Amino acid sequence: MLIKFFKFILIIILYQSPLYSKSKTLNEINTRYLSDYFSGIVAYEVNDNKNALKFFYSSKFLIKKHNSYLKKYIYSLVLEGRVQQAISEIKQNSTQDNSNFFEAHLVLALDSLKKKNYKKSKEYLDRSYKFINNDKLALIIAETLKQYLYVFEENKAANIKNKFGNFSFINKVFQSCYLGDKNTKTYFKNLINITNDIKTDEAEYSRYIFFYINHLIEDNRFKEAKEITDSLEYLNLSLLVSQGKKWINDQKTEEFKKFFSCKNPNDVVGELFFLVANLYSSQEDYEKSNFYLNIAYDLNPKFKFNLSLLAENYYINKNYVKSLKILKNFDKKYEFYNWFKIKKETQIISKQQGIEASTNFINLKFKQIKNPSVKIIFDVANVNKNSKKYEVAIDLYNKILSKININTKFYAEILYRRGVCYERLGDYKSSDRDLLRSLEVNPDDSYVLNYLAYSWLERKHKIDKSLEMLERAYAERSNDAYIIDSIGWAYYLIKDYKKAENFLKRAVELMPEDPIVNDHYGDILWKLDRKIQARYFWENVLNLKETEKEMKKNISDKLIEGLKKS
């Protein structure tokens, strides 16, 4: 019934549009076209682009008769990776009314760019401006592309005004690299320093280390490239930089030119659109992210590594079939992207078959790798830790600790993770040793402070010291729900129930689905003689998905007898 209702509404909308009012009747429109068009829209809206294309194609009669048809059709084509067909459809079927969207003129501009017809490309780009409206990112795309067209045609630098922040500087760096400017090395160094200061998406911005290394290799400065990669630790690198470091370590520098050259206009502009796609993905606009990823891939199909973001976007949207299809692009030849494939397959198995099956899968794949990097060992250790295979995780963390510098934050991080595993196994002596050693290396790590302090509180051990540590952690991360819960529980244990209630109330607000936080809050309310409210939160614990059996038993006892015998 709902489908029929929507079809009826669609017919009414079409009937009342200028194309079909008065002078045109519904009898002039084949109802099959309307039905297929509607089905195409429905498929498009639920990200089923394959079926959307099928229905749009069978209703192409409407392409010049209904203004929004062309935009949805073009989007579906590009989202399916059929960029050249999208360009052809625009050229054959666009009218003044149905091509009134930014992307139509953009893809035509890029088509001309690929053909090195920069004058024609600029004409298309100029037409796109009227459809930008208030879309700032579209404006950035148009302005940046216009500058690149000037560089490619005139073979000299464009006058770049820094009105788009780091985006403008990235543009300047790649223009300089394309032109062979003597300042390119300095620009790359400055770019890396700027992006290292960015707290969000740091791994994605660190990709410019790869392009800097690529530039040095292209300029035959192999020693400088090696010095850079030698200074980098795998544990802190993005996929792309890890793969570049691996190539240099294996003396396979020829691999760089197979993927990217800043002397190639298509490669440079392709990187622009990858950056755009990454920004849209960070804003959770996955449709536009995938649209621009396919544009980037059409410009530089050599750079298959960029498809990792496409696989990630599909995974986030639970389109596991498409994610797995994209992952087939990453074979064993490229160790880190092959490992990315294995990790993503592991995540999909976890969603579909459970954590036990996924852990067995990644452990089997790991055993097949000869001399795995510490980055890969670290990932497998974490998977085992999260699936409560603590002995396996400890063994893997031991291997990492034997391979890395003892005075680094990475060493402290591994000690922390191993200490957590020991604590979960009840080996408190080993756990305390690791967590305290971690704090010797990195004394202000709020998560380690919180974990060790909470572990002591659970054991009624060093309560005053625990509270002091938690206050330090809270001063650093006052909005972290786990730290708020811990400090609230510390006040509970020293019987300062009023203070405890203030903290635990905030923790429940931040993590309403966490059973431990709800349990703690119920205990505090009971001590404050608010027994009805306490029972409410305890009962809530019984209904939460994450509540374990032992906790359910304890809660059931509390509901009967209060805190007296719990």
XYZ file of C-alpha atoms in Angstrom:
566
model
C 0.000 0.000 0.000
C 2.826 2.399 0.865
C 4.479 1.913 -2.528
C 1.188 2.598 -4.327
C 0.704 5.734 -2.224
C 4.151 7.054 -3.184
C 3.498 6.312 -6.849
C 0.264 8.273 -6.629
C 2.066 11.217 -5.006
C 4.753 11.117 -7.727
C 2.133 11.247 -10.449
C 0.478 14.244 -8.779
C 3.843 16.038 -8.531
C 4.625 15.396 -12.177
C 1.139 16.426 -13.205
C 1.369 19.738 -11.386
C 4.881 20.608 -12.649
C 5.118 23.134 -15.493
C 6.005 20.352 -17.887
C 2.672 18.619 -17.440
C 0.155 21.272 -16.418
C -2.828 22.122 -18.655
C -1.137 21.663 -22.019
C -0.034 18.142 -21.236
C -2.146 15.424 -19.695
C -1.165 12.286 -17.860
C -2.327 10.307 -20.850
C 0.728 11.600 -22.739
C 3.063 9.902 -20.254
C 3.537 6.159 -20.385
C 2.697 5.006 -16.849
C 5.459 2.396 -17.068
C 8.011 5.201 -17.318
C 6.542 6.798 -14.209
C 6.604 3.503 -12.350
C 10.218 2.786 -13.309
C 11.263 6.336 -12.519
C 9.644 6.104 -9.102
C 11.340 2.752 -8.476
C 14.630 4.343 -9.502
C 14.157 7.159 -6.987
C 13.324 4.691 -4.211
C 16.417 2.588 -5.027
C 18.563 5.723 -5.214
C 17.368 6.962 -1.816
C 18.328 3.661 -0.143
C 21.769 3.678 -1.867
C 20.890 0.787 -4.194
C 22.524 2.460 -7.190
C 22.720 -0.686 -9.298
C 18.935 -1.072 -9.344
C 18.460 2.697 -9.497
C 20.387 2.729 -12.771
C 18.298 -0.113 -14.154
C 15.060 1.752 -13.472
C 16.406 5.134 -14.592
C 17.604 3.610 -17.851
C 14.199 2.062 -18.562
C 12.541 5.440 -17.927
C 14.930 7.582 -20.005
C 11.898 8.916 -21.862
C 11.677 11.411 -18.965
C 15.287 12.610 -19.145
C 14.391 15.857 -20.900
C 10.895 16.104 -19.466
C 11.471 16.035 -15.713
C 14.174 18.343 -14.390
C 15.444 16.262 -11.464
C 15.792 13.080 -13.539
C 19.208 13.875 -15.023
C 20.803 14.738 -11.673
C 19.723 11.493 -10.009
C 20.718 9.495 -13.087
C 24.163 11.110 -13.243
C 24.734 10.626 -9.530
C 23.802 6.943 -9.815
C 26.194 6.454 -12.726
C 29.118 8.098 -10.943
C 28.389 6.239 -7.695
C 28.619 2.996 -9.655
C 31.983 4.089 -11.081
C 30.618 4.764 -14.570
C 31.962 8.303 -14.829
C 32.566 8.266 -18.583
C 28.988 7.149 -19.224
C 27.769 9.963 -16.974
C 29.738 12.462 -19.067
C 28.264 11.032 -22.256
C 24.696 11.229 -20.885
C 25.148 14.880 -19.901
C 26.501 15.775 -23.326
C 23.652 14.009 -25.128
C 20.707 14.891 -22.917
C 21.353 18.110 -21.003
C 19.040 21.048 -21.433
C 18.977 24.458 -19.794
C 16.481 23.167 -17.240
C 17.670 19.661 -16.398
C 21.416 20.406 -16.050
C 21.012 23.106 -13.431
C 23.301 21.448 -10.865
C 26.960 22.010 -10.029
C 28.198 18.466 -10.639
C 26.990 18.345 -14.263
C 29.300 21.173 -15.294
C 32.097 19.952 -13.036
C 32.362 16.512 -14.667
C 32.349 18.116 -18.115
C 35.162 20.433 -16.992
C 37.141 17.407 -15.784
C 36.501 15.567 -19.037
C 38.035 18.472 -20.957
C 40.921 18.646 -18.492
C 41.748 14.991 -19.165
C 41.822 15.824 -22.861
C 44.160 18.766 -22.091
C 41.579 21.183 -23.477
C 42.039 23.610 -20.589
C 40.200 26.485 -22.262
C 37.062 24.377 -22.709
C 37.415 23.042 -19.183
C 37.428 26.594 -17.828
C 34.264 27.403 -19.799
C 32.400 24.513 -18.169
C 33.802 25.450 -14.780
C 32.669 29.072 -15.164
C 29.122 27.844 -15.828
C 29.169 25.811 -12.609
C 29.445 28.896 -10.387
C 25.792 29.851 -10.750
C 24.822 26.525 -9.139
C 27.161 26.700 -6.131
C 24.647 28.645 -4.021
C 25.899 28.546 -0.405
C 27.898 25.329 -0.712
C 31.332 26.353 0.587
C 32.992 23.080 -0.379
C 31.685 23.406 -3.947
C 33.186 26.904 -4.037
C 36.532 25.536 -2.817
C 36.426 22.868 -5.546
C 35.671 25.409 -8.282
C 38.255 27.952 -7.122
C 40.996 25.344 -6.645
C 40.296 23.685 -9.987
C 40.354 27.082 -11.725
C 43.821 27.707 -10.281
C 45.040 24.314 -11.472
C 43.728 24.974 -14.973
C 45.695 28.220 -15.044
C 48.863 26.396 -13.930
C 48.447 23.626 -16.507
C 47.732 26.026 -19.382
C 50.202 28.802 -18.558
C 52.850 26.595 -16.922
C 53.341 29.126 -14.140
C 52.064 29.517 -10.605
C 48.607 30.905 -9.938
C 48.148 33.705 -7.440
C 46.821 31.784 -4.443
C 45.095 33.742 -1.705
C 44.954 31.882 1.581
C 41.179 32.134 1.936
C 40.557 28.409 2.385
C 43.127 27.728 5.123
C 45.088 24.464 4.825
C 43.178 23.631 1.657
C 44.783 26.630 -0.054
C 48.247 25.670 1.192
C 47.877 22.069 -0.010
C 46.932 23.494 -3.402
C 50.059 25.675 -3.353
C 52.298 22.705 -2.508
C 51.025 20.575 -5.392
C 51.217 23.488 -7.850
C 54.828 24.007 -6.800
C 55.574 20.297 -7.188
C 53.993 20.234 -10.660
C 56.055 23.236 -11.796
C 59.288 21.946 -10.279
C 59.593 25.015 -8.082
C 62.789 25.147 -5.998
C 60.678 25.824 -2.876
C 58.694 22.590 -3.165
C 60.732 20.822 -0.473
C 60.188 23.691 1.970
C 56.471 23.801 1.182
C 56.123 20.068 1.821
C 57.958 20.365 5.144
C 55.700 23.239 6.190
C 52.601 21.287 5.114
C 53.627 18.273 7.181
C 54.301 20.491 10.213
C 50.909 22.228 9.824
C 48.937 19.031 9.435
C 50.753 17.388 12.359
C 49.150 20.066 14.537
C 45.661 18.996 13.450
C 44.044 16.845 16.132
C 41.264 15.399 14.001
C 41.815 13.128 10.996
C 45.566 13.248 11.691
C 46.209 9.977 9.862
C 44.531 11.280 6.714
C 46.538 14.510 6.715
C 49.758 12.585 7.349
C 49.324 11.137 3.847
C 51.236 14.197 2.617
C 54.386 12.617 4.006
C 53.852 10.025 1.254
C 53.647 12.708 -1.431
C 56.751 14.410 -0.053
C 58.642 11.111 -0.232
C 57.209 10.542 -3.709
C 58.513 13.975 -4.762
C 61.996 13.192 -3.410
C 62.058 9.832 -5.190
C 60.906 11.465 -8.450
C 63.747 13.970 -7.991
C 66.265 11.127 -7.399
C 66.887 12.184 -3.786
C 66.711 8.650 -2.402
C 68.940 9.284 0.622
C 66.682 12.104 1.870
C 63.609 9.915 1.400
C 65.252 7.103 3.381
C 66.178 9.489 6.212
C 62.519 10.530 6.513
C 61.125 6.990 6.566
C 63.805 5.834 9.031
C 62.541 8.486 11.461
C 58.980 7.146 11.283
C 57.487 4.421 13.496
C 54.994 2.052 11.862
C 52.678 2.173 14.883
C 51.931 5.852 14.279
C 51.575 5.849 10.490
C 48.634 5.902 8.109
C 48.220 3.073 5.627
C 49.631 5.072 2.737
C 52.773 6.227 4.566
C 53.309 2.727 5.980
C 53.242 1.307 2.465
C 55.708 3.974 1.280
C 58.079 3.215 4.175
C 57.865 -0.487 3.329
C 58.818 0.170 -0.314
C 61.862 2.190 0.716
C 62.932 -0.390 3.302
C 62.633 -3.081 0.596
C 64.430 -0.870 -1.963
C 61.400 -0.819 -4.250
C 61.351 2.910 -4.936
C 60.131 2.308 -8.488
C 56.721 1.483 -7.016
C 56.029 5.158 -6.213
C 55.777 6.280 -9.848
C 53.279 3.509 -10.594
C 50.694 5.300 -8.448
C 51.258 9.031 -8.517
C 53.289 11.791 -10.135
C 52.905 15.470 -9.303
C 53.981 16.138 -12.904
C 50.736 14.567 -14.120
C 47.726 16.986 -14.096
C 45.235 14.128 -13.720
C 47.061 12.746 -10.684
C 47.262 16.149 -9.006
C 43.577 16.955 -9.551
C 42.664 13.406 -8.521
C 44.303 14.071 -5.149
C 42.208 17.246 -4.827
C 39.039 15.187 -5.161
C 40.263 12.539 -2.737
C 40.718 15.302 -0.171
C 37.176 16.522 -0.912
C 35.837 12.964 -0.558
C 37.620 12.545 2.763
C 36.133 15.799 4.073
C 32.616 14.686 3.104
C 33.204 11.320 4.772
C 34.313 13.038 7.992
C 31.004 14.965 7.849
C 29.140 11.635 7.393
C 27.915 12.657 3.938
C 28.855 9.299 2.437
C 26.994 9.737 -0.840
C 28.986 12.825 -1.783
C 32.152 11.232 -0.452
C 31.649 8.215 -2.733
C 30.729 10.496 -5.640
C 34.012 12.392 -5.402
C 36.022 9.229 -4.704
C 34.831 7.835 -8.013
C 35.716 11.138 -9.687
C 39.212 10.920 -8.147
C 39.604 7.305 -9.276
C 38.493 8.167 -12.816
C 41.190 10.853 -12.945
C 43.904 8.562 -11.567
C 42.907 4.875 -11.787
C 46.502 3.904 -10.929
C 46.009 5.047 -7.345
C 43.960 2.080 -6.161
C 44.913 2.723 -2.551
C 42.369 5.567 -2.455
C 39.636 2.939 -2.796
C 40.235 2.048 0.858
C 38.057 5.032 1.809
C 35.323 3.778 -0.507
C 35.437 0.353 1.177
C 35.288 2.073 4.577
C 32.286 4.200 3.564
C 30.391 1.136 2.377
C 31.275 -0.693 5.593
C 29.994 2.157 7.764
C 26.717 2.067 5.838
C 26.512 -1.735 6.302
C 26.843 -2.391 2.581
C 29.175 -5.312 3.181
C 28.815 -6.795 -0.305
C 30.150 -3.652 -1.967
C 32.811 -3.201 0.683
C 34.103 -6.728 0.080
C 34.062 -6.150 -3.683
C 36.225 -3.030 -3.337
C 38.624 -4.843 -0.997
C 39.512 -7.297 -3.780
C 41.690 -4.528 -5.236
C 44.241 -5.004 -2.441
C 46.395 -8.106 -2.909
C 49.390 -9.515 -1.036
C 51.821 -7.525 -3.160
C 51.010 -4.447 -1.084
C 51.415 -5.621 2.518
C 49.650 -2.826 4.385
C 46.668 -2.523 2.072
C 46.332 -6.297 2.001
C 46.313 -6.117 5.798
C 43.673 -3.374 5.639
C 41.590 -5.801 3.555
C 42.025 -8.570 6.131
C 41.062 -6.236 9.006
C 37.973 -5.016 7.198
C 36.972 -8.603 6.336
C 37.450 -9.411 10.025
C 35.099 -6.584 11.005
C 32.481 -7.774 8.530
C 32.722 -11.358 9.826
C 32.311 -10.001 13.359
C 29.092 -8.230 12.332
C 27.715 -11.241 10.482
C 29.020 -14.259 12.410
C 30.219 -12.958 15.759
C 33.466 -12.027 17.466
C 34.684 -15.626 17.914
C 34.576 -16.326 14.164
C 36.207 -13.011 13.301
C 39.043 -13.521 15.807
C 39.728 -17.010 14.461
C 39.772 -15.581 10.932
C 42.320 -12.829 11.639
C 44.528 -15.157 13.698
C 44.623 -17.637 10.806
C 45.497 -14.895 8.304
C 48.158 -13.538 10.656
C 49.917 -16.908 10.861
C 50.298 -16.878 7.061
C 52.329 -13.640 7.089
C 56.114 -13.944 7.148
C 57.898 -11.346 9.280
C 54.852 -9.147 10.011
C 55.512 -5.526 10.958
C 54.847 -4.310 14.502
C 51.793 -2.480 13.128
C 50.229 -5.779 12.061
C 51.195 -7.522 15.327
C 49.643 -4.603 17.231
C 46.354 -4.930 15.336
C 46.115 -8.679 15.961
C 46.952 -8.223 19.649
C 44.155 -5.677 19.995
C 41.625 -7.950 18.291
C 42.489 -10.764 20.701
C 42.351 -8.408 23.680
C 38.894 -7.176 22.635
C 37.663 -10.760 22.211
C 38.965 -11.630 25.709
C 41.756 -13.907 24.469
C 44.076 -12.224 26.922
C 46.898 -14.804 26.941
C 47.221 -14.577 23.152
C 47.174 -10.776 23.318
C 49.874 -10.715 26.027
C 52.154 -12.921 23.921
C 51.761 -10.549 20.962
C 52.321 -7.434 23.076
C 55.521 -9.086 24.357
C 56.773 -9.367 20.761
C 56.061 -5.702 20.115
C 57.832 -4.576 23.286
C 60.944 -6.473 22.184
C 61.009 -4.539 18.901
C 60.381 -0.890 19.865
C 62.217 1.884 21.691
C 61.792 1.638 25.461
C 61.499 5.426 25.986
C 58.684 6.174 23.547
C 54.981 6.765 24.130
C 54.344 3.681 21.998
C 56.202 1.586 24.552
C 54.023 3.098 27.288
C 50.895 2.372 25.235
C 51.809 -1.307 24.794
C 52.545 -1.634 28.513
C 49.108 -0.166 29.228
C 47.370 -2.627 26.929
C 49.292 -5.587 28.297
C 48.552 -4.378 31.838
C 44.833 -4.362 31.034
C 45.079 -7.992 29.878
C 46.849 -9.037 33.082
C 44.197 -7.253 35.158
C 41.385 -9.053 33.347
C 43.121 -12.369 34.073
C 43.347 -11.462 37.776
C 47.140 -11.150 37.709
C 47.121 -7.845 39.589
C 50.837 -7.887 40.399
C 51.800 -8.000 36.702
C 49.057 -5.542 35.802
C 50.164 -2.970 38.404
C 53.786 -3.378 37.278
C 52.925 -2.657 33.623
C 50.578 0.243 34.347
C 53.044 1.913 36.732
C 55.880 1.485 34.204
C 53.636 2.992 31.544
C 53.112 6.027 33.770
C 56.878 6.341 34.311
C 57.249 6.867 30.542
C 54.099 8.942 30.101
C 53.007 10.218 33.541
C 50.083 12.330 32.314
C 48.214 9.652 30.351
C 44.689 10.102 31.724
C 43.474 6.708 30.497
C 46.260 4.814 32.266
C 45.714 6.890 35.423
C 42.011 6.091 35.274
C 42.445 2.364 34.616
C 45.015 1.795 37.360
C 43.083 3.905 39.891
C 39.810 2.120 39.139
C 41.525 -1.258 39.412
C 42.773 -0.261 42.861
C 39.312 0.981 43.870
C 37.771 -2.338 42.878
C 40.275 -4.062 45.167
C 39.764 -1.485 47.957
C 43.488 -0.764 47.534
C 45.190 2.634 47.879
C 41.888 4.519 47.773
C 43.360 7.923 48.648
C 46.104 7.533 46.032
C 43.486 6.374 43.512
C 41.408 9.487 44.150
C 44.459 11.694 43.652
C 45.222 9.973 40.323
C 41.598 10.280 39.195
C 41.551 13.981 39.992
C 44.593 14.384 37.716
C 42.870 12.403 34.985
C 39.657 14.403 35.422
C 41.552 17.700 35.187
C 42.852 16.523 31.800
C 39.587 15.026 30.469
C 36.646 16.447 32.370
C 34.092 15.210 29.806
C 35.221 11.586 29.648
C 32.376 9.434 30.990
C 34.632 6.597 32.167
C 36.826 8.955 34.190
C 33.740 10.689 35.623
C 32.357 7.297 36.678
C 35.655 6.313 38.298
C 36.056 9.515 40.312
C 32.410 9.302 41.398
C 32.986 5.744 42.598
C 36.093 6.825 44.479
C 34.033 9.390 46.406
C 31.452 6.666 47.089
C 34.113 4.449 48.641
C 35.240 7.233 51.002
C 31.525 7.785 51.803
C 31.238 11.264 50.315
C 27.920 10.359 48.710
C 26.903 13.891 47.757
C 30.040 14.428 45.690
C 29.754 10.922 44.305
C 26.168 11.588 43.186
C 27.197 14.728 41.297
C 29.766 12.805 39.263
C 27.705 9.644 38.687
C 24.690 11.638 37.530
C 26.841 13.149 34.781
C 28.285 9.752 33.892
C 24.767 8.285 33.443
C 23.803 11.230 31.248
C 26.866 10.617 29.062
C 26.564 6.790 29.010
C 22.922 5.868 29.675
C 23.400 2.366 28.220
C 26.407 1.389 30.334
C 25.481 -1.222 33.004
C 28.357 -0.433 35.399
C 27.572 3.290 35.457
C 23.872 2.608 36.098
C 24.744 0.126 38.831
C 27.077 2.615 40.519
C 24.472 5.353 40.357
C 21.872 3.036 41.900
C 24.239 2.247 44.795
C 24.835 5.941 45.497
C 21.109 6.740 45.380
C 20.478 3.937 47.874
C 23.063 5.399 50.258
C 21.354 8.784 49.895
C 18.106 7.090 50.970
C 16.518 7.565 47.524
C 15.605 3.900 47.351
C 12.839 4.061 44.734
C 15.185 5.819 42.309
C 17.972 3.354 43.154
C 15.737 0.418 42.267
C 14.806 2.124 38.978
C 18.466 2.268 37.876
C 19.179 -1.277 39.057
C 16.186 -2.562 37.107
C 17.468 -0.648 34.111
C 20.747 -2.595 34.331
C 18.842 -5.883 33.893
C 17.423 -4.610 30.580
C 20.726 -3.455 29.057
C 22.350 -5.565 26.318
C 25.881 -5.328 27.743
C 24.994 -6.587 31.237
C 26.875 -9.790 32.043
C 25.316 -12.757 33.899
C 27.217 -12.249 37.155
C 26.177 -8.595 37.310
C 22.534 -9.566 36.659
C 22.677 -11.936 39.637
C 24.144 -9.216 41.886
C 21.518 -6.730 40.737
C 18.722 -9.228 41.403
C 20.024 -9.632 44.969
C 20.079 -5.845 45.429
C 16.507 -5.508 44.223
C 15.410 -7.962 46.914
C 17.625 -7.016 49.832
C 19.129 -3.635 48.986
C 22.866 -3.143 49.602
C 22.940 -5.098 52.872
C 24.041 -8.444 51.410
C 25.366 -7.422 47.996
